[in-house]
Short mmCIF file of C-alpha atoms and ligand atoms in Angstrom, two decimals:
data_model
loop_
_atom_site.label_atom_id
_atom_site.label_comp_id
_atom_site.label_asym_id
_atom_site.label_seq_id
_atom_site.Cartn_x
_atom_site.Cartn_y
_atom_site.Cartn_z
CA UNK A 265 -14.53 14.66 -38.71
CA UNK A 266 -16.60 16.22 -35.72
CA UNK A 267 -14.43 19.30 -35.96
CA UNK A 268 -15.38 19.60 -39.78
CA UNK A 269 -18.96 19.28 -38.90
CA UNK A 270 -18.84 21.97 -36.33
CA UNK A 271 -17.08 24.36 -38.54
CA UNK A 272 -19.73 23.75 -41.27
CA UNK A 273 -22.50 24.32 -38.85
CA UNK A 274 -20.86 27.54 -37.52
CA UNK A 275 -20.30 28.87 -41.09
CA UNK A 276 -23.41 27.63 -42.78
CA UNK A 277 -25.79 26.91 -40.01
CA UNK A 278 -27.67 23.52 -39.36
CA UNK A 279 -28.10 21.51 -42.48
CA UNK A 280 -31.84 21.17 -43.24
CA UNK A 281 -32.06 17.53 -42.50
CA UNK A 282 -31.07 18.17 -38.80
CA UNK A 283 -34.48 19.87 -38.47
CA UNK A 284 -36.11 16.54 -39.15
CA UNK A 285 -36.22 14.92 -35.73
CA UNK A 286 -36.74 11.29 -35.62
CA UNK A 287 -40.45 11.34 -34.70
CA UNK A 288 -41.87 8.95 -37.38
CA UNK A 289 -42.30 5.44 -36.01
CA UNK A 290 -40.39 3.96 -38.83
CA UNK A 291 -39.49 0.59 -37.30
CA UNK A 292 -43.05 -0.01 -36.18
CA UNK A 293 -44.33 0.69 -39.88
CA UNK A 294 -41.89 -1.45 -41.40
CA UNK A 295 -42.52 -4.26 -38.96
CA UNK A 296 -46.39 -3.91 -39.68
CA UNK A 297 -45.64 -3.77 -43.60
CA UNK A 298 -43.62 -6.91 -43.38
CA UNK A 299 -45.93 -9.00 -41.38
CA UNK A 300 -49.04 -7.92 -43.53
CA UNK A 301 -47.21 -8.73 -46.62
CA UNK A 302 -45.97 -12.19 -45.45
CA UNK A 303 -49.48 -13.06 -44.53
CA UNK A 304 -50.71 -12.09 -48.04
CA UNK A 305 -47.87 -13.91 -49.73
CA UNK A 306 -48.29 -17.06 -47.79
CA UNK A 307 -52.21 -17.15 -48.81
CA UNK A 308 -51.86 -15.87 -52.32
CA UNK A 309 -49.44 -17.46 -54.48
CA UNK A 310 -50.46 -16.47 -58.10
CA UNK A 311 -47.82 -13.97 -59.11
CA UNK A 312 -49.94 -13.13 -62.41
CA UNK A 313 -52.33 -11.11 -59.96
CA UNK A 314 -51.22 -8.11 -58.23
CA UNK A 315 -52.52 -6.64 -55.08
CA UNK A 316 -54.68 -3.64 -55.59
CA UNK A 317 -56.99 -3.13 -52.71
CA UNK A 318 -59.12 -5.27 -49.95
CA UNK A 319 -62.66 -6.03 -49.57
CA UNK A 320 -64.48 -5.05 -46.20
CA UNK A 321 -64.66 -9.03 -45.62
CA UNK A 322 -60.81 -9.21 -45.82
CA UNK A 323 -60.60 -10.60 -49.30
CA UNK A 324 -58.03 -9.05 -51.58
CA UNK A 325 -58.91 -7.21 -54.87
CA UNK A 326 -56.13 -8.11 -57.42
CA UNK A 327 -55.45 -6.93 -60.82
CA UNK A 328 -53.78 -8.36 -63.98
CA UNK A 329 -50.74 -7.11 -65.37
CA UNK A 330 -52.41 -4.73 -67.81
CA UNK A 331 -53.99 -2.65 -65.00
CA UNK A 332 -52.33 0.66 -64.19
CA UNK A 333 -51.66 -0.29 -60.82
CA UNK A 334 -50.04 -3.57 -61.37
CA UNK A 335 -46.46 -2.16 -60.84
CA UNK A 336 -47.01 -0.91 -57.12
CA UNK A 337 -47.22 -4.17 -55.48
CA UNK A 338 -43.59 -5.01 -56.69
CA UNK A 339 -42.58 -1.54 -55.84
CA UNK A 340 -43.61 -2.01 -52.29
CA UNK A 341 -41.81 -5.28 -52.20
CA UNK A 342 -38.53 -3.53 -53.45
CA UNK A 343 -39.03 -1.09 -50.62
CA UNK A 344 -39.36 -3.89 -48.12
CA UNK A 345 -36.03 -5.37 -49.34
CA UNK A 346 -34.10 -2.22 -49.05
CA UNK A 347 -35.57 -1.42 -45.59
CA UNK A 348 -34.89 -4.91 -44.19
CA UNK A 349 -31.92 -6.34 -46.44
CA UNK A 350 -33.80 -9.60 -46.20
CA UNK A 351 -33.20 -11.71 -49.44
CA UNK A 352 -36.69 -13.42 -49.27
CA UNK A 353 -38.12 -9.76 -50.01
CA UNK A 354 -35.89 -9.27 -52.98
CA UNK A 355 -36.96 -12.77 -54.18
CA UNK A 356 -40.58 -11.74 -54.00
CA UNK A 357 -40.11 -8.54 -55.60
CA UNK A 358 -38.65 -10.37 -58.40
CA UNK A 359 -41.43 -12.63 -58.59
CA UNK A 360 -43.90 -9.84 -58.93
CA UNK A 361 -41.77 -7.71 -61.16
CA UNK A 362 -41.01 -10.42 -63.88
CA UNK A 363 -44.55 -10.97 -65.14
CA UNK A 364 -44.74 -7.32 -65.92
CA UNK A 365 -41.96 -7.25 -68.53
CA UNK A 366 -44.55 -7.89 -71.32
CA UNK A 367 -46.27 -4.52 -70.52
CA UNK A 368 -43.04 -2.91 -72.38
CA UNK A 369 -44.53 -3.20 -75.59
CA UNK A 370 -48.00 -1.90 -74.70
CA UNK A 371 -49.04 1.41 -76.68
CA UNK A 372 -52.62 1.53 -75.59
CA UNK A 373 -51.84 3.26 -72.22
CA UNK A 374 -49.67 6.42 -70.92
CA UNK A 375 -49.27 4.44 -67.56
CA UNK A 376 -46.13 2.60 -68.50
CA UNK A 377 -44.29 4.69 -65.71
CA UNK A 378 -46.45 3.24 -62.99
CA UNK A 379 -46.59 -0.22 -64.43
CA UNK A 380 -42.84 -0.61 -65.79
CA UNK A 381 -40.66 2.11 -64.47
CA UNK A 382 -41.62 1.60 -60.80
CA UNK A 383 -40.77 -2.12 -60.69
CA UNK A 384 -37.97 -2.26 -63.34
CA UNK A 385 -36.11 0.66 -62.19
CA UNK A 386 -35.92 -0.58 -58.87
CA UNK A 387 -35.03 -4.21 -60.15
CA UNK A 388 -32.20 -2.88 -62.41
CA UNK A 389 -30.75 -0.60 -59.43
CA UNK A 390 -30.53 -3.68 -57.22
CA UNK A 391 -29.43 -6.32 -59.76
CA UNK A 392 -27.92 -4.53 -62.68
CA UNK A 393 -29.28 -7.00 -65.01
CA UNK A 394 -29.24 -5.63 -68.48
CA UNK A 395 -32.42 -7.48 -69.28
CA UNK A 396 -34.31 -4.92 -66.90
CA UNK A 397 -32.57 -1.99 -68.65
CA UNK A 398 -33.88 -3.41 -71.89
CA UNK A 399 -37.52 -3.55 -70.69
CA UNK A 400 -37.30 0.07 -69.34
CA UNK A 401 -35.96 1.28 -72.81
CA UNK A 402 -38.51 -0.81 -74.72
CA UNK A 403 -41.31 0.64 -72.42
CA UNK A 404 -40.06 4.21 -73.05
CA UNK A 405 -40.16 3.70 -76.80
CA UNK A 406 -43.84 2.31 -76.40
CA UNK A 407 -44.72 5.55 -74.49
CA UNK A 408 -43.24 7.81 -77.20
CA UNK A 409 -45.54 6.30 -79.80
CA UNK A 410 -48.26 7.90 -77.81
CA UNK A 411 -46.87 11.45 -78.48
CA UNK A 412 -48.64 13.67 -81.33
CA UNK A 413 -46.35 16.48 -82.36
CA UNK A 414 -49.55 18.55 -83.64
CA UNK A 415 -50.64 18.66 -79.82
CA UNK A 416 -47.31 18.49 -78.16
CA UNK A 417 -48.19 16.00 -75.64
CA UNK A 418 -48.53 12.31 -74.99
CA UNK A 419 -52.16 11.17 -75.14
CA UNK A 420 -53.29 9.77 -71.83
CA UNK A 421 -56.46 7.70 -72.49
CA UNK A 422 -57.76 5.99 -75.63
CA UNK A 423 -61.39 5.98 -74.60
CA UNK A 424 -63.90 8.17 -73.07
CA UNK A 425 -65.77 11.30 -74.26
CA UNK A 426 -62.85 13.19 -75.24
CA UNK A 427 -60.85 13.91 -78.50
CA UNK A 428 -57.23 13.89 -77.21
CA UNK A 429 -57.24 13.60 -73.40
CA UNK A 430 -54.07 14.55 -71.25
CA UNK A 431 -54.42 14.06 -67.55
CA UNK A 432 -52.24 15.72 -64.86
CA UNK A 433 -51.24 12.08 -63.95
CA UNK A 434 -49.35 11.87 -67.13
CA UNK A 435 -46.65 13.85 -65.67
CA UNK A 436 -45.62 11.00 -63.42
CA UNK A 437 -45.01 8.56 -66.29
CA UNK A 438 -42.35 10.84 -67.87
CA UNK A 439 -39.97 9.61 -65.46
CA UNK A 440 -39.68 6.69 -67.67
CA UNK A 441 -38.64 8.93 -70.58
CA UNK A 442 -36.03 10.91 -68.48
CA UNK A 443 -34.65 7.55 -67.23
CA UNK A 444 -34.29 6.30 -70.83
CA UNK A 445 -32.15 9.16 -71.97
CA UNK A 446 -30.01 8.86 -68.71
CA UNK A 447 -29.46 5.15 -69.57
CA UNK A 448 -28.64 5.92 -73.17
CA UNK A 449 -26.93 8.76 -75.42
CA UNK A 450 -30.46 9.09 -76.93
CA UNK A 451 -32.09 12.53 -76.12
CA UNK A 452 -35.12 11.93 -78.06
CA UNK A 453 -36.95 10.59 -74.96
CA UNK A 454 -35.87 13.57 -72.89
CA UNK A 455 -36.95 15.92 -75.44
CA UNK A 456 -40.36 14.50 -75.62
CA UNK A 457 -40.95 14.64 -72.02
CA UNK A 458 -39.83 18.40 -72.05
CA UNK A 459 -42.16 19.18 -74.80
CA UNK A 460 -44.98 17.37 -73.06
CA UNK A 461 -44.27 19.44 -69.72
CA UNK A 462 -43.94 22.82 -71.46
CA UNK A 463 -47.29 22.35 -73.26
CA UNK A 464 -48.79 21.11 -70.08
CA UNK A 465 -47.77 24.25 -68.25
CA UNK A 466 -49.68 26.44 -70.73
CA UNK A 467 -52.95 24.93 -69.64
CA UNK A 468 -52.99 22.78 -66.61
CA UNK A 469 -52.78 25.46 -63.81
CA UNK A 470 -55.43 28.02 -62.63
CA UNK A 471 -53.99 31.49 -61.51
CA UNK A 472 -53.99 30.03 -57.92
CA UNK A 473 -51.99 26.94 -59.04
CA UNK A 474 -54.65 24.42 -58.48
CA UNK A 475 -54.91 21.89 -61.34
CA UNK A 476 -57.33 20.73 -64.00
CA UNK A 477 -57.50 17.08 -64.28
CA UNK A 478 -58.19 16.53 -67.97
CA UNK A 479 -57.05 18.84 -70.93
CA UNK A 480 -58.91 17.84 -74.05
CA UNK A 481 -57.20 18.79 -77.44
CA UNK A 482 -58.18 18.84 -81.15
CA UNK A 483 -55.72 15.97 -82.44
CA UNK A 484 -55.57 17.60 -85.76
CA UNK A 485 -54.91 21.20 -84.99
CA UNK A 486 -53.62 20.81 -81.46
CA UNK A 487 -56.08 23.28 -80.11
CA UNK A 488 -57.21 23.03 -76.66
CA UNK A 489 -60.94 22.27 -76.67
CA UNK A 490 -61.90 21.79 -72.93
CA UNK A 491 -60.43 21.38 -69.54
CA UNK A 492 -62.45 18.88 -67.52
CA UNK A 493 -62.48 16.61 -64.60
CA UNK A 494 -62.94 12.63 -64.54
CA UNK A 495 -62.10 11.86 -60.92
CA UNK A 496 -62.54 15.21 -59.23
CA UNK A 497 -65.76 16.76 -57.82
CA UNK A 498 -66.24 19.29 -60.78
CA UNK A 499 -64.40 20.71 -63.74
CA UNK A 500 -63.82 23.73 -61.86
CA UNK A 501 -62.62 22.08 -58.60
CA UNK A 502 -59.30 20.64 -57.56
CA UNK A 503 -59.03 16.86 -57.23
CA UNK A 504 -56.26 16.41 -54.48
CA UNK A 505 -54.52 13.28 -55.89
CA UNK A 506 -54.17 15.15 -59.23
CA UNK A 507 -52.59 18.18 -57.33
CA UNK A 508 -50.15 15.71 -55.54
CA UNK A 509 -49.17 14.17 -59.05
CA UNK A 510 -48.44 17.63 -60.27
CA UNK A 511 -46.11 18.37 -57.29
CA UNK A 512 -44.39 15.22 -57.60
CA UNK A 513 -44.18 15.20 -61.47
CA UNK A 514 -42.82 18.75 -61.80
CA UNK A 515 -40.38 18.03 -58.95
CA UNK A 516 -39.11 14.95 -60.62
CA UNK A 517 -38.81 16.88 -63.72
CA UNK A 518 -36.74 19.58 -62.27
CA UNK A 519 -34.25 16.85 -60.92
CA UNK A 520 -33.66 15.64 -64.57
CA UNK A 521 -33.84 19.15 -66.28
CA UNK A 522 -32.80 21.94 -63.86
CA UNK A 523 -35.44 23.98 -65.47
CA UNK A 524 -36.22 26.62 -62.95
CA UNK A 525 -39.65 27.12 -64.30
CA UNK A 526 -40.57 23.50 -63.20
CA UNK A 527 -39.25 24.37 -59.65
CA UNK A 528 -41.27 27.52 -59.57
CA UNK A 529 -44.50 25.90 -60.41
CA UNK A 530 -43.97 22.70 -58.48
CA UNK A 531 -43.33 25.03 -55.39
CA UNK A 532 -46.67 27.00 -56.16
CA UNK A 533 -48.46 23.78 -56.60
CA UNK A 534 -47.17 22.57 -53.29
CA UNK A 535 -48.07 25.74 -51.54
CA UNK A 536 -51.75 25.54 -52.93
CA UNK A 537 -51.94 21.89 -51.60
CA UNK A 538 -50.45 23.06 -48.23
CA UNK A 539 -52.89 26.03 -47.82
CA UNK A 540 -55.99 23.81 -48.56
CA UNK A 541 -54.70 21.25 -45.85
CA UNK A 542 -54.40 24.11 -43.39
CA UNK A 543 -58.22 24.34 -43.66
CA UNK A 544 -58.60 20.60 -43.03
CA UNK A 545 -58.99 19.10 -39.64
CA UNK A 546 -56.01 17.24 -39.98
CA UNK A 547 -53.01 16.67 -42.52
CA UNK A 548 -54.85 14.36 -44.77
CA UNK A 549 -56.73 15.93 -47.66
CA UNK A 550 -60.29 15.22 -48.84
CA UNK A 551 -60.48 13.74 -52.12
CA UNK A 552 -61.33 16.93 -53.60
CA UNK A 553 -60.34 20.26 -52.11
CA UNK A 554 -63.89 21.80 -53.28
CA UNK A 555 -66.03 18.75 -52.39
CA UNK A 556 -69.11 19.94 -50.66
CA UNK A 557 -69.41 19.40 -47.00
CA UNK A 558 -71.60 16.14 -47.43
CA UNK A 559 -68.61 14.72 -49.42
CA UNK A 560 -65.75 16.30 -47.99
CA UNK A 561 -65.38 13.74 -44.91
CA UNK A 562 -64.11 11.32 -47.74
CA UNK A 563 -60.34 11.40 -47.31
CA UNK A 564 -57.50 10.26 -49.65
CA UNK A 565 -54.46 8.97 -47.85
CA UNK A 566 -52.77 8.40 -51.42
CA UNK A 567 -52.77 12.09 -52.11
CA UNK A 568 -51.12 12.65 -48.65
CA UNK A 569 -48.49 9.91 -49.31
CA UNK A 570 -47.63 11.20 -52.77
CA UNK A 571 -47.44 14.87 -51.50
CA UNK A 572 -45.22 13.92 -48.53
CA UNK A 573 -42.77 12.04 -50.99
CA UNK A 574 -42.74 14.97 -53.47
CA UNK A 575 -42.08 17.47 -50.46
CA UNK A 576 -39.18 15.46 -49.38
CA UNK A 577 -37.57 15.91 -52.83
CA UNK A 578 -38.76 19.36 -53.31
CA UNK A 579 -36.95 20.66 -50.00
CA UNK A 580 -33.68 19.75 -51.39
CA UNK A 581 -34.02 22.42 -54.26
CA UNK A 582 -35.34 25.36 -52.53
CA UNK A 583 -33.82 28.07 -50.20
CA UNK A 584 -33.47 26.90 -46.59
CA UNK A 585 -36.29 28.60 -44.91
CA UNK A 586 -38.67 27.26 -47.41
CA UNK A 587 -36.89 23.85 -47.36
CA UNK A 588 -37.38 23.59 -43.55
CA UNK A 589 -41.02 24.26 -44.11
CA UNK A 590 -41.60 21.55 -46.79
CA UNK A 591 -39.57 19.02 -44.39
CA UNK A 592 -41.69 19.88 -41.24
CA UNK A 593 -44.86 19.55 -43.51
CA UNK A 594 -43.86 16.14 -44.79
CA UNK A 595 -42.80 15.07 -41.47
CA UNK A 596 -46.10 16.06 -39.93
CA UNK A 597 -48.02 14.17 -42.86
CA UNK A 598 -45.86 11.16 -42.24
CA UNK A 599 -46.59 11.30 -38.44
CA UNK A 600 -50.36 11.54 -39.12
CA UNK A 601 -50.14 8.62 -41.68
CA UNK A 602 -48.15 6.50 -38.90
CA UNK A 603 -51.09 6.68 -36.54
CA UNK A 604 -54.69 5.60 -36.40
CA UNK A 605 -56.99 6.03 -37.90
CA UNK A 606 -54.93 6.08 -40.99
CA UNK A 607 -52.53 3.52 -40.24
CA UNK A 608 -54.01 -0.15 -39.84
CA UNK A 609 -52.84 -2.38 -37.11
CA UNK A 610 -52.01 -6.05 -36.58
CA UNK A 611 -55.56 -6.78 -35.07
CA UNK A 612 -57.17 -5.32 -38.48
CA UNK A 613 -55.86 -8.22 -40.48
CA UNK A 614 -55.31 -6.05 -43.25
CA UNK A 615 -52.95 -6.54 -46.06
CA UNK A 616 -52.29 -2.80 -46.32
CA UNK A 617 -50.52 -0.30 -44.10
CA UNK A 618 -52.86 2.73 -44.88
CA UNK A 619 -56.68 2.87 -44.86
CA UNK A 620 -59.00 5.68 -45.99
CA UNK A 621 -57.98 6.17 -49.63
CA UNK A 622 -60.24 7.19 -52.28
CA UNK A 623 -59.76 5.89 -55.85
CA UNK A 624 -62.63 7.72 -57.93
CA UNK A 625 -65.57 9.22 -55.77
CA UNK A 626 -66.78 11.03 -58.76
CA UNK A 627 -67.93 7.78 -59.99
CA UNK A 628 -68.44 6.35 -56.64
CA UNK A 629 -65.78 3.69 -57.04
CA UNK A 630 -63.06 2.76 -54.39
CA UNK A 631 -64.26 5.24 -51.82
CA UNK A 632 -62.63 4.83 -48.16
CA UNK A 633 -60.70 1.75 -49.10
CA UNK A 634 -56.91 0.74 -48.98
CA UNK A 635 -55.15 1.19 -52.14
CA UNK A 636 -51.72 -0.17 -53.18
CA UNK A 637 -50.47 3.07 -54.41
CA UNK A 638 -51.00 4.85 -51.12
CA UNK A 639 -48.80 2.32 -49.22
CA UNK A 640 -46.30 2.43 -52.27
CA UNK A 641 -45.78 6.13 -52.02
CA UNK A 642 -45.88 5.89 -48.09
CA UNK A 643 -42.94 3.55 -47.98
CA UNK A 644 -41.06 5.66 -50.66
CA UNK A 645 -41.63 8.74 -48.35
CA UNK A 646 -40.53 6.80 -45.27
CA UNK A 647 -37.31 5.82 -47.34
CA UNK A 648 -36.58 9.36 -48.37
CA UNK A 649 -37.41 10.70 -44.94
CA UNK A 650 -34.96 8.16 -43.34
CA UNK A 651 -32.18 8.94 -45.94
CA UNK A 652 -32.48 12.63 -46.23
CA UNK A 653 -28.76 13.42 -46.09
CA UNK A 654 -27.67 10.11 -48.19
CA UNK A 655 -27.18 9.31 -51.82
CA UNK A 656 -29.52 6.40 -51.65
CA UNK A 657 -32.51 8.80 -51.06
CA UNK A 658 -33.54 7.95 -54.53
CA UNK A 659 -34.28 4.36 -54.45
N1 LIG B 908 -53.69 7.59 -62.33
C1 LIG B 908 -54.95 7.38 -62.03
C2 LIG B 908 -55.29 7.81 -60.52
O1 LIG B 908 -54.51 8.54 -59.79
O2 LIG B 908 -56.58 7.49 -59.89
#
């Protein structure tokens, strides 16, 4: 075996994953996550309420099943189970996954990927329980009902001052559709996901590959009416989490489609993000890359964690030199997230790994707080980082 490895290295060079030195304190982060989450579960026993954030006084902020973030706590618990192999985490993950099953018939939101795919795809992978497969398929059917063929996209939000809004975050929820086709012989899910992306690529990106947050269409004619922001600084600026959603979403779409255009745009979007980071004083982005100086101190660790996870997938698909670049950037982001001031500690009595996330600074909500989806993508990125050469990279 050793000889085969050396022959491979002599002929092909070092595999990319060798470049990733073991420099992220994984064991420490997982130990912290399990201690914090155990403390939360001991004090908060209602499994119809889902951890979302935390007040400054230490009290948790929880949401109901219908909130877009309800699936991330179960997703975090599934990662704790696969990292530790301790069955009480599996039981806890199931306890916070099962109440979300009724979300599978929701047709009032595009967020079914976050709310259903994240907990139930992991539950199905672990248990092979057909009931979880059915929840995923029903949720995919519900999401498809939001597709308007005249527009060529799935509608994101029903409310608000728009006619037919489609946000960049929507790309993330398409994994539910790709998965539904992978679980069945029914390609209709796949075709809607691809139609949505192809249409998105016409309008989503500026020439420098930064993203607009909201595309607004005329639902009758399909004509693009406006390009706006909702959570970014301005219509003309780039909301950093939106940019991270784009990199992640297109990379994920490439995994299912092998469409080189998706890979091309994902790389350019990642490069834009990394160029902006190079201007920042560390590897955690401001909430908006064009936020004025007075607001640019406000960071968003969730954008950093989402990007790190996306880069770890993207590096699998690109030529070696570029792969090493993405891998090193992801590793550096994970190192930064694994240290103060971003990583919490046992003396801060936090239920969260990461602090300094921003939910919606445009509306002065959730500024500089912990957010459950930052922790979720951080754990996912750590999982990917610690399984670079393995098939269970995908959990
Ligand atoms: N998907 C909502 C957000 O990123 O804030």
